[in-house]
mmCIF file of C-alpha atoms in Angstrom:
data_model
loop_
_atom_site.group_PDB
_atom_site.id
_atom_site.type_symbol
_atom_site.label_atom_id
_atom_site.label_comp_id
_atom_site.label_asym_id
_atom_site.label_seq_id
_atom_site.Cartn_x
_atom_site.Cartn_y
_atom_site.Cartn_z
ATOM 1 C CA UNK A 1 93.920 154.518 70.444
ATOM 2 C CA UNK A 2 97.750 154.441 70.187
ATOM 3 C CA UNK A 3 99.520 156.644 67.523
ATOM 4 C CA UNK A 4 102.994 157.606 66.965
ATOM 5 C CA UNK A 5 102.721 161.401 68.751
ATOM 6 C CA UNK A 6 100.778 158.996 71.856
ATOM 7 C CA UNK A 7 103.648 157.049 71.990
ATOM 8 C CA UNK A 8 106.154 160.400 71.509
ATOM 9 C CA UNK A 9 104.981 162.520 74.167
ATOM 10 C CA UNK A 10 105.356 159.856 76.560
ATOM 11 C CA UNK A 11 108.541 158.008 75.355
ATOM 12 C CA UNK A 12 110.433 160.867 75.305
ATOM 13 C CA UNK A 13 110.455 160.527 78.853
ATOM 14 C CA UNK A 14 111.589 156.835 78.574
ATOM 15 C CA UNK A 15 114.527 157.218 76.689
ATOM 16 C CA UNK A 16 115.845 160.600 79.620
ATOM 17 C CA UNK A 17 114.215 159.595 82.714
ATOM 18 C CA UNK A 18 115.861 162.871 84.242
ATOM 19 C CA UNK A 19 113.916 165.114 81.809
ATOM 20 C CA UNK A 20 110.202 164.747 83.898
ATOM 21 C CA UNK A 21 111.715 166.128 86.448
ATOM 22 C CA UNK A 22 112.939 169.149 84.648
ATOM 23 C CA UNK A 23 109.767 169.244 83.470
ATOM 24 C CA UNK A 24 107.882 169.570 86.767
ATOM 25 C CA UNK A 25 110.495 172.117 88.056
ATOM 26 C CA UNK A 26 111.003 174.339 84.381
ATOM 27 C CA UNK A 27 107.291 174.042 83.105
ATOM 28 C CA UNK A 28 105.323 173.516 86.203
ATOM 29 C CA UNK A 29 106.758 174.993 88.663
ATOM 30 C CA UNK A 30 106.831 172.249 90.856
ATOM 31 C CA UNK A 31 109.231 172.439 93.324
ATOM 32 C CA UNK A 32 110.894 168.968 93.470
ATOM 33 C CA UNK A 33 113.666 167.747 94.808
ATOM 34 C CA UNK A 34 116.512 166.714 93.167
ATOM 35 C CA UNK A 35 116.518 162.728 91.945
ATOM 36 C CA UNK A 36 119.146 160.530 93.373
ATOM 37 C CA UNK A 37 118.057 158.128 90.304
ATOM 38 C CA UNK A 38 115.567 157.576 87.876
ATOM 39 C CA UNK A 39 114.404 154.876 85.902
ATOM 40 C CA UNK A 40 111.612 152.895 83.881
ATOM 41 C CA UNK A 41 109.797 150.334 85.160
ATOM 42 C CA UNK A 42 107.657 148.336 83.743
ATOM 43 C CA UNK A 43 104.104 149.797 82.931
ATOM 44 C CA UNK A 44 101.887 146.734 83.061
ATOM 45 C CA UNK A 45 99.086 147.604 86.081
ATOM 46 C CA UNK A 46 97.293 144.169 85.749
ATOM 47 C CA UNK A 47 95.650 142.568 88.899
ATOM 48 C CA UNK A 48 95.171 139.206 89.194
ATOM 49 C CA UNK A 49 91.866 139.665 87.033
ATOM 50 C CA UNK A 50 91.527 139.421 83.867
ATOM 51 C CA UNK A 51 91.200 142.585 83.332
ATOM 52 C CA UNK A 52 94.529 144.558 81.667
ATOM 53 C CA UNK A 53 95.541 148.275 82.880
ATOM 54 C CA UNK A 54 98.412 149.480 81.772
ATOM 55 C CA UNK A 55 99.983 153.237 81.835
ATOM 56 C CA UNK A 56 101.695 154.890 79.220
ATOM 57 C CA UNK A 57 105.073 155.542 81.413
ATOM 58 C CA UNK A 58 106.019 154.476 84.339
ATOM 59 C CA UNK A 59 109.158 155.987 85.828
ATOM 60 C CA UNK A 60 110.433 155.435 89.351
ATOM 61 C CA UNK A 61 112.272 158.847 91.022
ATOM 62 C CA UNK A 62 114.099 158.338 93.682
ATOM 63 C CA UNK A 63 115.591 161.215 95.906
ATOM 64 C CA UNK A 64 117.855 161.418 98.829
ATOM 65 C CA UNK A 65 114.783 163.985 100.562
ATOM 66 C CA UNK A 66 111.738 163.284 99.877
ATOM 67 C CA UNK A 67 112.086 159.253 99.146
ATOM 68 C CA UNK A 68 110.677 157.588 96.151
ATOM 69 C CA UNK A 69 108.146 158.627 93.573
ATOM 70 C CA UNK A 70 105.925 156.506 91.121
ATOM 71 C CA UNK A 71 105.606 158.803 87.665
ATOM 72 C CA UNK A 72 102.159 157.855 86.177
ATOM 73 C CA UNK A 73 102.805 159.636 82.563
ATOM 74 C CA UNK A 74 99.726 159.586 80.194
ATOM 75 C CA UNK A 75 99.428 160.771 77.050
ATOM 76 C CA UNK A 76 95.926 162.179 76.213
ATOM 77 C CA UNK A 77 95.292 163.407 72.333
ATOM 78 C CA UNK A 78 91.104 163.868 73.472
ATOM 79 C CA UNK A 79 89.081 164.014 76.183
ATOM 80 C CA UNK A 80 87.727 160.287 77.536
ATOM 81 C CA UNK A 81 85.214 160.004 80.048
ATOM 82 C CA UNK A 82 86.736 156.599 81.200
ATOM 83 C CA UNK A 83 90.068 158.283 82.019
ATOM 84 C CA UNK A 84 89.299 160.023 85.308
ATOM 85 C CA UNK A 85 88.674 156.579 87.046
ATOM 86 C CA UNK A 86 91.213 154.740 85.177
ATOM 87 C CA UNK A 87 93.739 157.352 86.315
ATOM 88 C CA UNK A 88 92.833 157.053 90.368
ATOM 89 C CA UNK A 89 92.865 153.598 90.229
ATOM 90 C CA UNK A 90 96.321 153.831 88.667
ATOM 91 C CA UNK A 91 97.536 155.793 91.641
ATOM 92 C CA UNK A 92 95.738 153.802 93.945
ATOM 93 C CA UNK A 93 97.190 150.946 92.665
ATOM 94 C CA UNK A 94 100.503 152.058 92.665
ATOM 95 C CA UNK A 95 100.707 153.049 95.840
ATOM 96 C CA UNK A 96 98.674 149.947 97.125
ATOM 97 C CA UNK A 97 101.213 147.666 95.385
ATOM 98 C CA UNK A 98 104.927 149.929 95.316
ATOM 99 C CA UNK A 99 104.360 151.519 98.856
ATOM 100 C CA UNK A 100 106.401 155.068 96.703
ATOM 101 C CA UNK A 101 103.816 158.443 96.454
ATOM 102 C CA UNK A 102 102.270 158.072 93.046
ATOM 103 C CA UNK A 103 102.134 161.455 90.772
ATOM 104 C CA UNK A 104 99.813 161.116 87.534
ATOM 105 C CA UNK A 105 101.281 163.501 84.756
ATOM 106 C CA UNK A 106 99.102 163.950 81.635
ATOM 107 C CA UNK A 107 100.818 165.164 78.500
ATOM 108 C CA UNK A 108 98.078 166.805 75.892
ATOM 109 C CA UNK A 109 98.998 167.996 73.158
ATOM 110 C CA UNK A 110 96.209 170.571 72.257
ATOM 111 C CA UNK A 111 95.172 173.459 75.180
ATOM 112 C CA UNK A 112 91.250 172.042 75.359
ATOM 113 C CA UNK A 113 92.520 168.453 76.111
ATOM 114 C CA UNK A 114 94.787 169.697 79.040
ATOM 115 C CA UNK A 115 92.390 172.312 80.043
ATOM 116 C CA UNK A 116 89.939 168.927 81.046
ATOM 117 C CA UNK A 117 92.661 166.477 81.911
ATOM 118 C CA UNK A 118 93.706 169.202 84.677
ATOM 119 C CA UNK A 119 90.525 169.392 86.557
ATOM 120 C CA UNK A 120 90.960 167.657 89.700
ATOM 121 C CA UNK A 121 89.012 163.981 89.658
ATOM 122 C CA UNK A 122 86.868 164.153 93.073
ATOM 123 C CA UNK A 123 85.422 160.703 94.066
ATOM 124 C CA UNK A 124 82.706 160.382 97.148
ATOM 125 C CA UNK A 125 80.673 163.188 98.761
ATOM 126 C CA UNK A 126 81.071 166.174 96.627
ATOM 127 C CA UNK A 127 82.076 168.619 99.647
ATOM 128 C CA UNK A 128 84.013 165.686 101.501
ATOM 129 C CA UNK A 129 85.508 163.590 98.728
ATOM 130 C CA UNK A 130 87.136 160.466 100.070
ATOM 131 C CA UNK A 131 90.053 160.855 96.892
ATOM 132 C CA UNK A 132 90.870 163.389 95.075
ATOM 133 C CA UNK A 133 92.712 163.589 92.520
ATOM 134 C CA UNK A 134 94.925 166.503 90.641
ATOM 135 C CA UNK A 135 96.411 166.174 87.717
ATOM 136 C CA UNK A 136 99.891 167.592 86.590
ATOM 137 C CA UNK A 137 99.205 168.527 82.974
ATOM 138 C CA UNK A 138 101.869 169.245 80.703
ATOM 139 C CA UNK A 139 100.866 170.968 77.087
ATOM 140 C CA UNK A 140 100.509 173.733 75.072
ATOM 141 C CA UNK A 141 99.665 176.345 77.564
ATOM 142 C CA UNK A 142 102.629 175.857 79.776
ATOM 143 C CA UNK A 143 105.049 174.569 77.362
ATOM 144 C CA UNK A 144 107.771 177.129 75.834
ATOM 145 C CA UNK A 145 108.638 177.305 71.902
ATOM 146 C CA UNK A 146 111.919 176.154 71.888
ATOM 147 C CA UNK A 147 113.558 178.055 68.921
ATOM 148 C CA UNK A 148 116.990 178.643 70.107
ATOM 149 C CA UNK A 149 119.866 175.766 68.698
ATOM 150 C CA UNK A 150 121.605 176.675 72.062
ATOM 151 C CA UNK A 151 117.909 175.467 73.966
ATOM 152 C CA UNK A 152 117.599 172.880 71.597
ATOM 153 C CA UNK A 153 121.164 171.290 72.254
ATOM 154 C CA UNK A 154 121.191 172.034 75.918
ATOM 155 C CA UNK A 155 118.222 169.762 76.247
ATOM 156 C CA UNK A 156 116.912 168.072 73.311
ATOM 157 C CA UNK A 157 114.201 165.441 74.843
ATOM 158 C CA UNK A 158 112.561 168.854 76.399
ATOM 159 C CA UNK A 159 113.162 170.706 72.553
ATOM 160 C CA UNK A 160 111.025 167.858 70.960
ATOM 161 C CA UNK A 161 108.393 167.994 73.421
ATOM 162 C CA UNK A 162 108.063 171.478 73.380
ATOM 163 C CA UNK A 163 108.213 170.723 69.232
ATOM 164 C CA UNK A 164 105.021 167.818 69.621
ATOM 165 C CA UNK A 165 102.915 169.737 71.646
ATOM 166 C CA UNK A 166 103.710 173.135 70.528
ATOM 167 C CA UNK A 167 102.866 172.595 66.869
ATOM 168 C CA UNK A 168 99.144 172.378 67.883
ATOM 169 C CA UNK A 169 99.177 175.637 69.257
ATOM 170 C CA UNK A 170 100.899 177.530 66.619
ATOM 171 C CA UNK A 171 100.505 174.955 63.782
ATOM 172 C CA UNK A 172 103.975 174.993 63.033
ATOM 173 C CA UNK A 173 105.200 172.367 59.990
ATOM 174 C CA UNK A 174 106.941 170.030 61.901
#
């Protein structure tokens, strides 16, 4: 079900394509490179079927290095057994369809939600899965309070996630 903090963890990302990035390198410690560009493209995942798919944010990365990356960003407010599938077939589809390495990133805003969106998705034989998939889960655990003004100027799309996602943790007012 869509909500307004669904649509904010995720949109924040939309409106500075350059802040996922930061994200994976500040909160993650994911060491990528640095973007060349970055930019939204269009989230609609529909085949040919009639079936609809569509991710929360898509964001295309490109870097001088490493090439081009497809950002899968998801917000997830509870867990949903559906999800695990619905997220490989995302990435397979991307990278079926766009040719770029796909990279799912799940935004949760409450530590038992990202503790289960992080478990890595195995599909096949359990010791010789034929796709696996990890994860990058952003949320309460690894996200800072932001409570500096000089923080909160300095980068203010990362200040009001830490804000969303934060607030469950400590149950700040916001």
């Amino acid at each position: 079900m869509v909500s307004s903090s669904h649509e904010a963890l995720h949109r924040i990302f939309q409106e500075d394509t350059g802040a996922i990035v930061r994200a994976l390198r500040e909160l993650l410690g994911v060491p990528f490179p640095e973007a060349s560009s970055a930019f939204v493209v269009s989230p609609d995942l529909t085949e040919i079927a009639p079936v609809e798919r569509r991710v929360d944010t898509l964001l295309q990365v490109e870097t001088g290095v490493d090439g081009t990356y497809l950002f899968a960003i998801e917000s997830q407010s509870r867990r949903d057994p559906k999800k695990p599938a619905a997220w490989a077939y995302y990435l397979s589809y991307l990278h079926a369809t766009f040719g770029h390495q796909p990279v799912l990133i799940v935004l949760c805003p409450d530590e038992a939600t990202a503790r289960w969106a992080a478990q890595p998705i195995r599909l096949g034989i359990p010791d010789c899965p034929s796709l696996t998939v990890r994860p990058l889960v952003l949320g309460p655990g690894n996200t800072p309070v932001v409570t500096d003004a000089k923080d909160v100027v300095r980068d203010v799309p990362m200040a009001v996630f830490s804000a969303i996602t934060v607030r469950a943790k400590t149950s700040m007012p916001y």
